[in-house]
Amino acid sequence: MYIVYKADNLFDAHLVKHALEDAGIPAFVFGEQLLGGMGELPLFGVLRVGIPDAARTQAEQIVGGLDLGQGPSDPISDADDMAGLPA
């Protein structure tokens, strides 16, 4: 079993899992059951997506093609209509 992706949240983990399964690669989300205990566990590294070792190259290409990157560090700009208003 090869860990092809370490997710920060459950949505990303399942997005990767479903993209891999759509390509015919069996994928498994590990750590999903631990989310209820987040008060006792570290915040990152709990969710992982695993695949069979034989599918590693193809899976890495699929995951690399997904738009899972971080957004801009400052998502609110002065030009936004709602900037500075209470949430």
PDB file of C-alpha atoms in Angstrom:
ATOM      1  CA  MET A   1       0.000   0.000   0.000  1.00  0.00           C
ATOM      2  CA  TYR A   2       1.362   3.390  -1.017  1.00  0.00           C
ATOM      3  CA  ILE A   3       0.141   6.682   0.482  1.00  0.00           C
ATOM      4  CA  VAL A   4      -0.424   8.892  -2.547  1.00  0.00           C
ATOM      5  CA  TYR A   5      -1.963  11.878  -0.717  1.00  0.00           C
ATOM      6  CA  LYS A   6      -2.057  13.286   2.811  1.00  0.00           C
ATOM      7  CA  ALA A   7      -5.210  15.361   3.178  1.00  0.00           C
ATOM      8  CA  ASP A   8      -5.886  18.352   5.408  1.00  0.00           C
ATOM      9  CA  ASN A   9      -9.627  17.690   5.371  1.00  0.00           C
ATOM     10  CA  LEU A  10     -12.142  14.985   4.581  1.00  0.00           C
ATOM     11  CA  PHE A  11     -13.401  16.698   1.426  1.00  0.00           C
ATOM     12  CA  ASP A  12      -9.979  16.658  -0.232  1.00  0.00           C
ATOM     13  CA  ALA A  13      -9.395  13.044   0.815  1.00  0.00           C
ATOM     14  CA  HIS A  14     -12.612  11.899  -0.832  1.00  0.00           C
ATOM     15  CA  LEU A  15     -12.042  14.081  -3.891  1.00  0.00           C
ATOM     16  CA  VAL A  16      -8.727  12.303  -4.464  1.00  0.00           C
ATOM     17  CA  LYS A  17     -10.255   8.891  -3.714  1.00  0.00           C
ATOM     18  CA  HIS A  18     -13.055   9.379  -6.241  1.00  0.00           C
ATOM     19  CA  ALA A  19     -10.704  10.761  -8.918  1.00  0.00           C
ATOM     20  CA  LEU A  20      -8.504   7.684  -8.538  1.00  0.00           C
ATOM     21  CA  GLU A  21     -11.465   5.302  -8.587  1.00  0.00           C
ATOM     22  CA  ASP A  22     -12.784   6.988 -11.746  1.00  0.00           C
ATOM     23  CA  ALA A  23      -9.455   6.079 -13.365  1.00  0.00           C
ATOM     24  CA  GLY A  24      -9.844   2.460 -12.254  1.00  0.00           C
ATOM     25  CA  ILE A  25      -7.415   2.624  -9.316  1.00  0.00           C
ATOM     26  CA  PRO A  26      -8.720   1.238  -6.025  1.00  0.00           C
ATOM     27  CA  ALA A  27      -8.218   3.866  -3.321  1.00  0.00           C
ATOM     28  CA  PHE A  28      -8.753   3.873   0.428  1.00  0.00           C
ATOM     29  CA  VAL A  29      -9.123   6.762   2.903  1.00  0.00           C
ATOM     30  CA  PHE A  30      -7.294   6.026   6.146  1.00  0.00           C
ATOM     31  CA  GLY A  31      -7.892   7.931   9.372  1.00  0.00           C
ATOM     32  CA  GLU A  32     -11.490   8.914   8.687  1.00  0.00           C
ATOM     33  CA  GLN A  33     -12.630   7.151  11.857  1.00  0.00           C
ATOM     34  CA  LEU A  34     -10.233   9.231  13.954  1.00  0.00           C
ATOM     35  CA  LEU A  35     -11.830  12.584  13.147  1.00  0.00           C
ATOM     36  CA  GLY A  36     -14.061  12.428  16.233  1.00  0.00           C
ATOM     37  CA  GLY A  37     -10.982  12.390  18.455  1.00  0.00           C
ATOM     38  CA  MET A  38      -9.321  15.490  17.011  1.00  0.00           C
ATOM     39  CA  GLY A  39      -8.972  17.013  20.466  1.00  0.00           C
ATOM     40  CA  GLU A  40      -6.488  14.287  21.334  1.00  0.00           C
ATOM     41  CA  LEU A  41      -4.748  13.950  17.965  1.00  0.00           C
ATOM     42  CA  PRO A  42      -2.471  16.213  15.903  1.00  0.00           C
ATOM     43  CA  LEU A  43      -4.298  18.453  13.441  1.00  0.00           C
ATOM     44  CA  PHE A  44      -2.504  17.252  10.309  1.00  0.00           C
ATOM     45  CA  GLY A  45      -1.454  13.898   8.941  1.00  0.00           C
ATOM     46  CA  VAL A  46      -4.494  11.972  10.144  1.00  0.00           C
ATOM     47  CA  LEU A  47      -6.193  11.582   6.748  1.00  0.00           C
ATOM     48  CA  ARG A  48      -4.304   9.660   4.082  1.00  0.00           C
ATOM     49  CA  VAL A  49      -5.304   8.186   0.713  1.00  0.00           C
ATOM     50  CA  GLY A  50      -3.690   4.861  -0.064  1.00  0.00           C
ATOM     51  CA  ILE A  51      -3.474   2.912  -3.306  1.00  0.00           C
ATOM     52  CA  PRO A  52      -1.860  -0.388  -4.396  1.00  0.00           C
ATOM     53  CA  ASP A  53       1.880  -0.072  -5.016  1.00  0.00           C
ATOM     54  CA  ALA A  54       1.498  -1.098  -8.667  1.00  0.00           C
ATOM     55  CA  ALA A  55      -0.629   1.979  -9.451  1.00  0.00           C
ATOM     56  CA  ARG A  56       1.794   4.502  -7.964  1.00  0.00           C
ATOM     57  CA  THR A  57       2.930   6.263 -11.143  1.00  0.00           C
ATOM     58  CA  GLN A  58      -0.546   6.655 -12.618  1.00  0.00           C
ATOM     59  CA  ALA A  59      -2.010   7.728  -9.257  1.00  0.00           C
ATOM     60  CA  GLU A  60       0.655  10.405  -8.729  1.00  0.00           C
ATOM     61  CA  GLN A  61      -0.149  11.849 -12.158  1.00  0.00           C
ATOM     62  CA  ILE A  62      -3.867  11.951 -11.367  1.00  0.00           C
ATOM     63  CA  VAL A  63      -3.361  13.575  -7.963  1.00  0.00           C
ATOM     64  CA  GLY A  64      -0.921  16.069  -9.485  1.00  0.00           C
ATOM     65  CA  GLY A  65      -3.562  17.082 -12.019  1.00  0.00           C
ATOM     66  CA  LEU A  66      -6.163  17.878  -9.365  1.00  0.00           C
ATOM     67  CA  ASP A  67      -6.545  21.468  -8.200  1.00  0.00           C
ATOM     68  CA  LEU A  68      -5.813  20.849  -4.523  1.00  0.00           C
ATOM     69  CA  GLY A  69      -3.347  23.697  -4.016  1.00  0.00           C
ATOM     70  CA  GLN A  70      -3.614  26.294  -1.327  1.00  0.00           C
ATOM     71  CA  GLY A  71      -5.563  29.430  -2.060  1.00  0.00           C
ATOM     72  CA  PRO A  72      -3.984  32.844  -1.802  1.00  0.00           C
ATOM     73  CA  SER A  73      -2.575  33.671   1.630  1.00  0.00           C
ATOM     74  CA  ASP A  74      -4.777  36.776   1.812  1.00  0.00           C
ATOM     75  CA  PRO A  75      -8.165  35.825   0.326  1.00  0.00           C
ATOM     76  CA  ILE A  76      -9.773  39.203   1.137  1.00  0.00           C
ATOM     77  CA  SER A  77      -8.574  42.240  -0.752  1.00  0.00           C
ATOM     78  CA  ASP A  78      -9.408  45.914  -0.315  1.00  0.00           C
ATOM     79  CA  ALA A  79     -11.408  45.724  -3.540  1.00  0.00           C
ATOM     80  CA  ASP A  80     -13.888  43.226  -2.088  1.00  0.00           C
ATOM     81  CA  ASP A  81     -17.366  44.650  -1.406  1.00  0.00           C
ATOM     82  CA  MET A  82     -17.554  42.930   1.979  1.00  0.00           C
ATOM     83  CA  ALA A  83     -14.016  43.737   3.154  1.00  0.00           C
ATOM     84  CA  GLY A  84     -13.953  45.026   6.707  1.00  0.00           C
ATOM     85  CA  LEU A  85     -17.572  44.148   7.500  1.00  0.00           C
ATOM     86  CA  PRO A  86     -18.359  41.773  10.378  1.00  0.00           C
ATOM     87  CA  ALA A  87     -19.003  38.159   9.396  1.00  0.00           C
TER      88      ALA A  87
END
